[in-house]
Tab-separated table of C-alpha atoms (C1' of nucleotides) in Angstrom:
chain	number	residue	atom	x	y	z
A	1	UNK	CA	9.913	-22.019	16.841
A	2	UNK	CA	9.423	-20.326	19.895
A	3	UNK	CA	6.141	-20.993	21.511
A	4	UNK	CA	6.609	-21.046	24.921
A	5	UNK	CA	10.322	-20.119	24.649
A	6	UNK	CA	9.489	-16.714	26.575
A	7	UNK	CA	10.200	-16.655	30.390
A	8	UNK	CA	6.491	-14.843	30.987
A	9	UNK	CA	7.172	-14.510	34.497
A	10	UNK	CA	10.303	-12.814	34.254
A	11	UNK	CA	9.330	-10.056	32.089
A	12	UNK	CA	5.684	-9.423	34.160
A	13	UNK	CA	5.098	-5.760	33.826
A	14	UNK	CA	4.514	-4.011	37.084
A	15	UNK	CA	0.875	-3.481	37.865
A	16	UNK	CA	-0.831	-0.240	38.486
A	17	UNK	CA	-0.174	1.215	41.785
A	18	UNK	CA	-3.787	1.984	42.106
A	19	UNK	CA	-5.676	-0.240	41.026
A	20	UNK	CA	-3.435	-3.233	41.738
A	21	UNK	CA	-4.653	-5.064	38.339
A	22	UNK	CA	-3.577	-4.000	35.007
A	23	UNK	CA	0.119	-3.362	33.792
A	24	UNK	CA	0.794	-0.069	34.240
A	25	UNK	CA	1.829	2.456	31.342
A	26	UNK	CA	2.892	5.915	32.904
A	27	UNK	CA	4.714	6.619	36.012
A	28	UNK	CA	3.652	9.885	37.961
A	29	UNK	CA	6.432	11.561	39.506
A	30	UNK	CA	4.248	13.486	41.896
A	31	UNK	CA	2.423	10.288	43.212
A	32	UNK	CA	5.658	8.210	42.686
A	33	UNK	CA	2.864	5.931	41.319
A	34	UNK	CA	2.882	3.606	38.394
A	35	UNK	CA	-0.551	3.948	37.084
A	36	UNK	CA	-2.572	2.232	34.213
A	37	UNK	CA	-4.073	4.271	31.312
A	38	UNK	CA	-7.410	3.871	33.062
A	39	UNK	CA	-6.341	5.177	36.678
A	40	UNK	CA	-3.849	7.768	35.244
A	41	UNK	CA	-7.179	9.288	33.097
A	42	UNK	CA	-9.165	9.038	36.750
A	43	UNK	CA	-6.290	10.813	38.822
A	44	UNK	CA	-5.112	13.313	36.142
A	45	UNK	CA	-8.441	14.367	34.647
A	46	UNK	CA	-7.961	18.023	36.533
A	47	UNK	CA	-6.190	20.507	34.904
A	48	UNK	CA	-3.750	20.764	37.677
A	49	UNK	CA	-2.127	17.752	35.971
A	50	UNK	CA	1.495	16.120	37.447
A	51	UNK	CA	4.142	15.247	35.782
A	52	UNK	CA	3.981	11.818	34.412
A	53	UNK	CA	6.574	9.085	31.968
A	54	UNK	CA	5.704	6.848	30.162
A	55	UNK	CA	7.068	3.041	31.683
A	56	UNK	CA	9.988	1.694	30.073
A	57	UNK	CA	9.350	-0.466	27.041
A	58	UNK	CA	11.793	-3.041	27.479
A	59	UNK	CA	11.865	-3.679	31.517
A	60	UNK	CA	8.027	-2.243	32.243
A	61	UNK	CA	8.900	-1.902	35.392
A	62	UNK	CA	10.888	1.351	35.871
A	63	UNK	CA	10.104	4.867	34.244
A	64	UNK	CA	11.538	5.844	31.566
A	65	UNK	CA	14.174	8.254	31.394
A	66	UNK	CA	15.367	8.296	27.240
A	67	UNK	CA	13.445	8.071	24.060
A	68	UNK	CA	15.203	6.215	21.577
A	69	UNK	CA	14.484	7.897	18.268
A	70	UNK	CA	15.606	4.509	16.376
A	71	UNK	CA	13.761	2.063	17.969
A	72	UNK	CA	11.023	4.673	19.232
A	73	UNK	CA	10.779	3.481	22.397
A	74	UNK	CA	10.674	5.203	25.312
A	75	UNK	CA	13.581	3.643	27.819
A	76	UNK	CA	14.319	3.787	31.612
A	77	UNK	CA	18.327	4.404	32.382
A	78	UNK	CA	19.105	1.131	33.000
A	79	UNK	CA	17.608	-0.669	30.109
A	80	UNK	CA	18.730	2.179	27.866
A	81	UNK	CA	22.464	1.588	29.407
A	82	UNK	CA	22.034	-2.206	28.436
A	83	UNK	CA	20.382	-2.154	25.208
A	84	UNK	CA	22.807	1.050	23.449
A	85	UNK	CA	26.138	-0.543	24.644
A	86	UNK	CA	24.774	-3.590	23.235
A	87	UNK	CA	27.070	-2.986	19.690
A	88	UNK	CA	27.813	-0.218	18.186
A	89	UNK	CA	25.424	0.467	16.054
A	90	UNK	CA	23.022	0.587	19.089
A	91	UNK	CA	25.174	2.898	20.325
A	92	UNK	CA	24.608	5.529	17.565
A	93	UNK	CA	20.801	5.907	18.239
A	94	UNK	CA	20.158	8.762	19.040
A	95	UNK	CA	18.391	9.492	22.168
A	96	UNK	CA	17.241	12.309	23.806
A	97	UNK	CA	16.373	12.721	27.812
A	98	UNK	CA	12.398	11.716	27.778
A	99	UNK	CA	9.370	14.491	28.259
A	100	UNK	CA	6.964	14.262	30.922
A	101	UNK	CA	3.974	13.400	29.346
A	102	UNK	CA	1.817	16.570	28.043
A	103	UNK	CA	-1.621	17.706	28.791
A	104	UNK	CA	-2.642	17.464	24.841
A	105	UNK	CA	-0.337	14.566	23.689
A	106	UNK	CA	-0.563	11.772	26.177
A	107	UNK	CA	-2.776	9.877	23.191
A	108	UNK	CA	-0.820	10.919	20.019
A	109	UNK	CA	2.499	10.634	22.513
A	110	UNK	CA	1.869	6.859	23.684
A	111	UNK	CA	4.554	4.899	22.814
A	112	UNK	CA	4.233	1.657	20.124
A	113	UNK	CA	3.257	4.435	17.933
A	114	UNK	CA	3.818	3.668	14.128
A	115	UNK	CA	1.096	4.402	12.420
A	116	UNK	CA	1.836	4.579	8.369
A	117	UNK	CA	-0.455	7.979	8.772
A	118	UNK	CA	2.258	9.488	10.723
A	119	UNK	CA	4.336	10.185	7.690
A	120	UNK	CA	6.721	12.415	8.680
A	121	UNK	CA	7.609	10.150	11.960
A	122	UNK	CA	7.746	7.067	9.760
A	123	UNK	CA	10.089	8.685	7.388
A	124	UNK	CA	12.053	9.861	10.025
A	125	UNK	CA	12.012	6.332	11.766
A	126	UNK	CA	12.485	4.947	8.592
A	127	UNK	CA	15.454	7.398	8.116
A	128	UNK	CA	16.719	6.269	11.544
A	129	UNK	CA	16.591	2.729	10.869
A	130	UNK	CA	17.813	2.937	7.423
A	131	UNK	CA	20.951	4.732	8.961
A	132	UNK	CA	20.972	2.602	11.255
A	133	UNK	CA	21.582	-0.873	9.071
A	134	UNK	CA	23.676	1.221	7.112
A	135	UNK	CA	25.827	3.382	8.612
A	136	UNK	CA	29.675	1.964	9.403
A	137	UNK	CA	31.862	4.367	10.901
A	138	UNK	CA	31.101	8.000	10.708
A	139	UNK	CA	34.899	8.924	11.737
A	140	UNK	CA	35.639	6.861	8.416
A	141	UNK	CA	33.083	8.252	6.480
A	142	UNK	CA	34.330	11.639	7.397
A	143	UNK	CA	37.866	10.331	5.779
A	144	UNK	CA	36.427	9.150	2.272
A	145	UNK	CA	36.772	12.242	0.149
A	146	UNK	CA	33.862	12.834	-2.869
A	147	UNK	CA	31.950	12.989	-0.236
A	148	UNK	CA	29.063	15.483	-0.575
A	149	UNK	CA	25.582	14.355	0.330
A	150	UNK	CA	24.551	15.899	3.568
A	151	UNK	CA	23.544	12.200	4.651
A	152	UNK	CA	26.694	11.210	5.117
A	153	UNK	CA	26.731	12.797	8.667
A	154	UNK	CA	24.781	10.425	9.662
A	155	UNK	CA	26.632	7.357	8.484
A	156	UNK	CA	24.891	7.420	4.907
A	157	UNK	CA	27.717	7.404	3.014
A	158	UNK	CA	28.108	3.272	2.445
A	159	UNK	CA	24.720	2.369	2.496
A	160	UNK	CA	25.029	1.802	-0.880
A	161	UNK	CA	27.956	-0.138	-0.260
A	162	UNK	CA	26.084	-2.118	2.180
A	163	UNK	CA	23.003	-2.306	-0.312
A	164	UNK	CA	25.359	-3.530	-3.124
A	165	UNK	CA	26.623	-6.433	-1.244
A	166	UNK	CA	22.748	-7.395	-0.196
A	167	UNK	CA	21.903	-7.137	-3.667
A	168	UNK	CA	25.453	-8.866	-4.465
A	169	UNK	CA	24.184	-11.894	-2.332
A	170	UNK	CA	21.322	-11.636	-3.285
A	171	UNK	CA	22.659	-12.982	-6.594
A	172	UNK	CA	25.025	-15.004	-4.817
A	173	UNK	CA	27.129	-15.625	-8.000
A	174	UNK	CA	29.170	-12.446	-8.750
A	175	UNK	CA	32.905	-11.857	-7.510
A	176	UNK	CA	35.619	-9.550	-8.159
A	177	UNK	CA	38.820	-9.237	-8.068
A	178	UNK	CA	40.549	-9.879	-4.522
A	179	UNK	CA	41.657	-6.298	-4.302
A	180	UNK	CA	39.055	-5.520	-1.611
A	181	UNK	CA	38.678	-8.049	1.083
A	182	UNK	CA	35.991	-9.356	2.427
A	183	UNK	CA	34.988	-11.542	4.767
A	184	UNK	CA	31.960	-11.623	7.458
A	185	UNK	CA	31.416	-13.328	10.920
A	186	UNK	CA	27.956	-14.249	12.084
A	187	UNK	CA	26.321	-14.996	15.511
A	188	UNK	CA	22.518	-16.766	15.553
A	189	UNK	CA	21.167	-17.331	18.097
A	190	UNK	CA	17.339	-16.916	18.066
A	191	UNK	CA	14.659	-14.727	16.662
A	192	UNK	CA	14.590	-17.422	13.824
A	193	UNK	CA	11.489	-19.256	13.073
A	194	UNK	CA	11.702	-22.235	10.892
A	195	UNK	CA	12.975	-20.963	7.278
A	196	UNK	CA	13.748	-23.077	5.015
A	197	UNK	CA	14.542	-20.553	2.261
A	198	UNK	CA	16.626	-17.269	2.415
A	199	UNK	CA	12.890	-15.579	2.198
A	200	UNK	CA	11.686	-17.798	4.486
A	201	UNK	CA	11.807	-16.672	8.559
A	202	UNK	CA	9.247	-15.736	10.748
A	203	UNK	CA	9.509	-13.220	13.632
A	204	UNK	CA	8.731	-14.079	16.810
A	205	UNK	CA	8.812	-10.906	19.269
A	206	UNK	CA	11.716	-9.790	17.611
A	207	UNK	CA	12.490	-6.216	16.756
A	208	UNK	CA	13.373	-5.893	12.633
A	209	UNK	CA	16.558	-4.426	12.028
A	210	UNK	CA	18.597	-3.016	14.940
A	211	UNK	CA	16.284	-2.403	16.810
A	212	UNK	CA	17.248	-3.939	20.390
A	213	UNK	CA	14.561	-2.860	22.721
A	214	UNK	CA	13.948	-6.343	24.052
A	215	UNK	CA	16.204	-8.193	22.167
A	216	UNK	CA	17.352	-10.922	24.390
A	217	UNK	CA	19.280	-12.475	21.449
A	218	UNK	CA	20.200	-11.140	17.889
A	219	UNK	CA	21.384	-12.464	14.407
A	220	UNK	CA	23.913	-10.255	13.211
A	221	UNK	CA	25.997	-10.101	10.439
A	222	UNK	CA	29.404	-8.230	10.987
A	223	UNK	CA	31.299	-6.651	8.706
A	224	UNK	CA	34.678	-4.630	9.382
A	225	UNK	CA	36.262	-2.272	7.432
A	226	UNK	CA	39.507	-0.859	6.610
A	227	UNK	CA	40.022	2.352	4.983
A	228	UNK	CA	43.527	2.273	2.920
A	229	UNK	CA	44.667	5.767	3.744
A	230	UNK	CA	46.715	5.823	0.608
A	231	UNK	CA	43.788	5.543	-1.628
A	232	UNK	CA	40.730	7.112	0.371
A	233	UNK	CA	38.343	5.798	-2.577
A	234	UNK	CA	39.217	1.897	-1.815
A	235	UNK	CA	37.611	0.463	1.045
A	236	UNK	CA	38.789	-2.985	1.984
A	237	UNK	CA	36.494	-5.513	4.280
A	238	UNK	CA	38.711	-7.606	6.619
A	239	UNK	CA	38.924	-8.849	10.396
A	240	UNK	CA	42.450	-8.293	10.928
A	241	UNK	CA	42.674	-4.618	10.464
A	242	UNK	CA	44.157	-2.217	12.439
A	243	UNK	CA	41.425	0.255	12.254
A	244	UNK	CA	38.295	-1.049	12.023
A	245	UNK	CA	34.826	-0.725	12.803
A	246	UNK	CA	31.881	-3.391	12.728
A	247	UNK	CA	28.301	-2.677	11.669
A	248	UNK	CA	25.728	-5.408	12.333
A	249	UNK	CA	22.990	-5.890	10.025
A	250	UNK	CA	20.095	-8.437	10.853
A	251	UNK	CA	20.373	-11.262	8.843
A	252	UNK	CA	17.086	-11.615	8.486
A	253	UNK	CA	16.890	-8.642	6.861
A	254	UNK	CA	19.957	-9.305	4.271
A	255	UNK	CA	18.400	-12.396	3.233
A	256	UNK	CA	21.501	-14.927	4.181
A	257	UNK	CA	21.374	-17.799	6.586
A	258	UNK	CA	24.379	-17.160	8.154
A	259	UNK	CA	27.151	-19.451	9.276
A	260	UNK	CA	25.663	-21.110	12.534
A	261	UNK	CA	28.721	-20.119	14.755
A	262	UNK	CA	30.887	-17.079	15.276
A	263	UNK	CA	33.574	-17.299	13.103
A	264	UNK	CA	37.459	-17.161	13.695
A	265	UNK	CA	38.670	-16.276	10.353
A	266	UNK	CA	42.209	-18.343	11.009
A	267	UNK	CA	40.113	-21.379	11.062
A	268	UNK	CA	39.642	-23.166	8.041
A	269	UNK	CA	36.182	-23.872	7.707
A	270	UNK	CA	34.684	-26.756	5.510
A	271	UNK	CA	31.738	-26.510	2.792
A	272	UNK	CA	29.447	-24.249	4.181
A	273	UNK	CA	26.250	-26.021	4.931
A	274	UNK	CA	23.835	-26.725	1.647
A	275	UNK	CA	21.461	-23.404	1.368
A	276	UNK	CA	24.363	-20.904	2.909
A	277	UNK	CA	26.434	-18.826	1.356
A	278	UNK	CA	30.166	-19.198	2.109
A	279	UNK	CA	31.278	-15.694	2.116
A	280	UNK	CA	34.884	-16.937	3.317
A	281	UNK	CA	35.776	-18.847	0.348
A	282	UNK	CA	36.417	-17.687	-2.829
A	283	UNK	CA	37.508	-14.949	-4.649
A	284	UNK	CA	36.217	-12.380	-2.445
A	285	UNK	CA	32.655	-9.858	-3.257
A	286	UNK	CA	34.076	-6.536	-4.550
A	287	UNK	CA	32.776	-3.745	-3.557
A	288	UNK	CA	32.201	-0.515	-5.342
A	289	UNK	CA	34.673	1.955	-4.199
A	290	UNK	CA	32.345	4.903	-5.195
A	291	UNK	CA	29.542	6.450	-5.591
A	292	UNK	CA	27.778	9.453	-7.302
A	293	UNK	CA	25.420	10.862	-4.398
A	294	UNK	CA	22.358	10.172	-6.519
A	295	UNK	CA	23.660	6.538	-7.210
A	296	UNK	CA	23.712	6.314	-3.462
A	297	UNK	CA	20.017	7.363	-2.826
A	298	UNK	CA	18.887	5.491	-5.431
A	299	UNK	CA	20.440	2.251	-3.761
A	300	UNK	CA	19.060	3.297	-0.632
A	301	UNK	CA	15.935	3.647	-2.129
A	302	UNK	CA	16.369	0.596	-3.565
A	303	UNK	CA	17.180	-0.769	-0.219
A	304	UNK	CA	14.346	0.601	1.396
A	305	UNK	CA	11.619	-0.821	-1.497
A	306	UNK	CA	13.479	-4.082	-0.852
A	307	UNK	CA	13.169	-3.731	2.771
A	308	UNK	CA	9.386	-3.498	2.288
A	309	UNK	CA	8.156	-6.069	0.173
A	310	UNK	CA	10.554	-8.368	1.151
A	311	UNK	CA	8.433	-11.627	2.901
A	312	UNK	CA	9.255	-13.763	5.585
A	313	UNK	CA	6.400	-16.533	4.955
A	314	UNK	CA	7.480	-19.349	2.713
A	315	UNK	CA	6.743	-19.334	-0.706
A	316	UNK	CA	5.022	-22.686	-2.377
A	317	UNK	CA	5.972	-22.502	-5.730
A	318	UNK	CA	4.273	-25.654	-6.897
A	319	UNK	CA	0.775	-26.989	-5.141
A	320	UNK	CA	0.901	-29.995	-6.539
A	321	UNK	CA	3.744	-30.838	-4.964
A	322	UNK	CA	2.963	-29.760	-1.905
A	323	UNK	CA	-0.531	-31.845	-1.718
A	324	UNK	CA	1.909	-34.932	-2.933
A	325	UNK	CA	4.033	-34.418	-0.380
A	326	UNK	CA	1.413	-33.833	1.977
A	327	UNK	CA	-0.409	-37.239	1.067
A	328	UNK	CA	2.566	-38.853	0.928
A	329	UNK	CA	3.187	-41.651	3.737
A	330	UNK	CA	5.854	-41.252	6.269
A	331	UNK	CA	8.065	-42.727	8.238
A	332	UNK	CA	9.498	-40.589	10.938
A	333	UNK	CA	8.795	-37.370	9.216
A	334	UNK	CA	10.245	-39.233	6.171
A	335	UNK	CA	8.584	-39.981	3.056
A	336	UNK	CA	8.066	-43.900	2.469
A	337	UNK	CA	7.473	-45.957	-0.505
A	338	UNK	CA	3.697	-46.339	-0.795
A	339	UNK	CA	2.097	-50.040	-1.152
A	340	UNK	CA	0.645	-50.850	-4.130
A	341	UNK	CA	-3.196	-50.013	-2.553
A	342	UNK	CA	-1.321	-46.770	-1.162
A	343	UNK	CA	-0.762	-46.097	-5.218
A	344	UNK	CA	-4.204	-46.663	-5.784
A	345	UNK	CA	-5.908	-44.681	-3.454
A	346	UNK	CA	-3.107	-41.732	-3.842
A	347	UNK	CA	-3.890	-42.246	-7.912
A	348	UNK	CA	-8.216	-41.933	-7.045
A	349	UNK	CA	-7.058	-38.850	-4.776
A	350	UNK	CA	-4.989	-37.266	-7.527
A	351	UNK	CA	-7.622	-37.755	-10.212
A	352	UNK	CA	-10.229	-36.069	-7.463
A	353	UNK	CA	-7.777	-33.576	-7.063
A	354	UNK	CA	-7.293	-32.789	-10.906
A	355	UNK	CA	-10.911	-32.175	-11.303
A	356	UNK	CA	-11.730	-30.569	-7.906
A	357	UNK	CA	-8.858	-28.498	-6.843
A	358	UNK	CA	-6.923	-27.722	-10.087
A	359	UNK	CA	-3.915	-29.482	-9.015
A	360	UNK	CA	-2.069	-31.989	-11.592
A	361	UNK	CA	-0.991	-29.157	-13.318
A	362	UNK	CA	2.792	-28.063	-11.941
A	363	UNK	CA	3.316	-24.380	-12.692
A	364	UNK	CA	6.022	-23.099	-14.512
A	365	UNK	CA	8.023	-20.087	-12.903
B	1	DT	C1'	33.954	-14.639	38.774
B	2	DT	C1'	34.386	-18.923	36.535
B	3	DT	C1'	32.971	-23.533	35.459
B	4	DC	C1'	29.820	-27.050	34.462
B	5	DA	C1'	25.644	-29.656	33.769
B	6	DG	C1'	21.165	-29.862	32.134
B	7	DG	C1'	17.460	-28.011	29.529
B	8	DC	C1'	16.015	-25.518	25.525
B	9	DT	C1'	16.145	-23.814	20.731
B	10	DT	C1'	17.449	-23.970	16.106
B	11	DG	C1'	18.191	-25.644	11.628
B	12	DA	C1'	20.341	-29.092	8.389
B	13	DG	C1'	19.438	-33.306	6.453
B	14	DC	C1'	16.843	-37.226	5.230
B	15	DC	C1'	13.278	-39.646	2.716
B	16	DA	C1'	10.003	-40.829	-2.003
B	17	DC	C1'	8.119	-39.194	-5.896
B	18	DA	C1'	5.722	-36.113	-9.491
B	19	DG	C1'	6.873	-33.008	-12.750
B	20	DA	C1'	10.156	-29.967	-15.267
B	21	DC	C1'	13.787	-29.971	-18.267
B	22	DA	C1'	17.543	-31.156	-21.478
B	23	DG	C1'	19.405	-34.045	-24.779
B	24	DG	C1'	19.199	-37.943	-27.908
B	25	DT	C1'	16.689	-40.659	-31.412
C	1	DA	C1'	10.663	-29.419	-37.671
C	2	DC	C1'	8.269	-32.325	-34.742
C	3	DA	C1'	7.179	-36.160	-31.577
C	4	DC	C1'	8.726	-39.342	-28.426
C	5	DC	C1'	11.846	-41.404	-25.021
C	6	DT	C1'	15.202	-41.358	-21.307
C	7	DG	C1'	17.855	-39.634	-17.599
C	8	DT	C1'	18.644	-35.965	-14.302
C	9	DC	C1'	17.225	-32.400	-11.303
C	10	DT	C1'	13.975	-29.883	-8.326
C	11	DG	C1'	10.763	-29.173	-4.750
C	12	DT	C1'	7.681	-30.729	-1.278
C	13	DG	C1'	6.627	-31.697	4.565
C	14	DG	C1'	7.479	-33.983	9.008
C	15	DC	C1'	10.716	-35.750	11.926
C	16	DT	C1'	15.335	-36.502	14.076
C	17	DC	C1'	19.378	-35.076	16.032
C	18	DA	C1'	23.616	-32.465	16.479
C	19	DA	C1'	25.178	-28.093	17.742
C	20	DG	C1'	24.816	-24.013	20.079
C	21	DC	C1'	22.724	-21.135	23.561
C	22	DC	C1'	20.846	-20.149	28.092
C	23	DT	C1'	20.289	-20.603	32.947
C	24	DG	C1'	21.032	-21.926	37.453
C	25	DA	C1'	23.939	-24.217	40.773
DNA sequence: TTTCAGGCTTGAGCCACAGACAGGT
DNA sequence: ACACCTGTCTGTGGCTCAAGCCTGA
């Protein structure tokens, strides 16, 4: 968990110039003031308007100079410098030099917009972010021939790939042949809550995805590819290539609890912790070496459906067990053998509980 | 800039036991 | 075919502690 965990102080917003008490949300150029909404409405309300930003979203505290079409958020240069050399994928948002603020727009402008009204943003976000977790490296991409969908400019072209090995661990039980290698290295750090399932995590002030506006710390999930020049339809995953690129993809997202350390792939590791997945042993996940265009949106699709029902909150399969276990006596967080009156009382609250609540009954998935 | 110590965060593992499930009689 | 018995496995929550990360000196 992270209650408390944030350094408040540190990341104070800077208050309005004006009114020297709320955080302020556009900077005016003219007045070199930071103002609030409320004081920015009270000096701007003339037509004669200046020329205002909005404050950077990650810092507060400077104006912002980029919008971030990924991570919609409206950046000053510094932060922007910080957050897009963060990893490479960062580095492929696009981002355009920021607007001042418009007479008509200021409202439907604001940043921390994303409404599911706004289709057309959202699918473009949505587009953005997709691209985003999917992409690898566009240079590559450009090398694979069959090689026709118009997304692939954008780094399209393995999302499938990538969605196939999601789904691939997902099912956690289907290998190929060694042809293709694979192997992954992860880094966690934070943005976990307690999970004790794959399904199981809970955000806290982190941005989904690759989104990095204030990410102070990231769970990633690398993967690097090498592209056989021989035979531009194989793709092979491995660390030592010559030519490779990395793409990280949230593990929150994919659904793995990653290894707990960065990874040196000459290092034999032991059994992987019970609940991971050791992606380093074992005959290694093949990938599918191509893809029909439509098979490709359909996975993304796929991808994207998965991306939205997909739940973080812990799933109780069986209440009984659950008011058992929380009836149970402890010892340290453990359980404990119950006394013989312990018995008795749990058996009088079990038979209360099989008439009043329902429980008694485990249910069969 | 590098190193180190101390504090903080995270997550695996442990425990007992009810119920599911498979296999034998 | 059915009922019953037995053994094994699964899932449940709170706590501890090791490992890793972060921050400041």
């Amino acid at each position: 968990m992270l209650e408390g965990g944030e350094p408040a102080a540190t990341w104070a917003p800077r208050t309005c110039d004006t009114c020297r008490a709320a955080a302020s949300t556009v900077f005016c150029r003219a007045h070199s003031f930071f103002l609030c909404a409320a004081c920015d409405a009270r000096l701007h309300a003339s037509p004669s308007w200046h020329e205002r930003v909005w404050v950077c979203e990650a810092c507060e505290r400077a104006p912002a100079a980029f919008l971030c079409k990924a991570d919609a958020a409206s950046l000053c240069s510094s932060c922007d410098a910080d957050i897009h050399s963060a990893n490479p994928l960062a580095g492929r948002h696009h981002r355009v030099p920021i607007l001042p603020i418009s007479s008509s727009s200021s409202a439907a402008a604001a940043p921390h917009h994303h409404d599911d009204d706004d289709d057309a943003d959202a699918d473009a976000d949505d587009d953005d972010e997709t691209a985003s977790w999917l992409l690898l490296n566009p240079l590559k991409s450009a090398t694979v021939p069959n090689n026709n969908d118009s997304n692939n400019n954008n780094g399209f072209l393995y999302g499938g790939e990538v969605d196939e090995y999601l789904d691939l661990v997902d099912n956690c039980n289907s290998c190929g042949d060694n042809s293709n290698h694979f192997t992954a290295a992860t880094t966690t750090t934070d943005d976990y809550a307690q999970h004790q399932h794959f399904d199981g995590v809970s955000h806290h002030k982190s941005y989904a995805g690759d989104s990095v506006v204030p990410v102070q710390q990231h769970h990633h999930f690398q993967l690097s590819l090498e592209f056989d020049n021989n035979n531009n339809n194989k793709a092979s995953f491995g660390f030592n290539a010559s030519v490779s690129q990395s793409v990280s993809v949230s593990s929150m997202d994919v659904g793995v609890v990653p290894e707990s350390t960065m990874m040196d792939v000459s290092i034999g590791h032991s059994r992987p912790p019970k609940g991971t997945i050791d992606l380093f042993s074992g005959p290694s996940i093949q990938m599918p070496s191509h893809l029909t265009p439509m098979d490709r949106e359909a996975r993304v699709l796929r991808y994207r459906e998965k991306k939205k029902t997909r739940k973080f909150e812990k799933t109780i399969r069986y209440a009984s067990r659950k008011a058992y276990a929380e009836t149970r006596p402890r010892i340290k967080g453990r359980f404990a053998k119950r006394t013989d009156v312990e018995a008795e009382v749990d058996q009088m609250f079990s038979t209360t509980l099989i008439t009043e609540v329902g429980y008694g009954i485990v249910p069969s998935f």
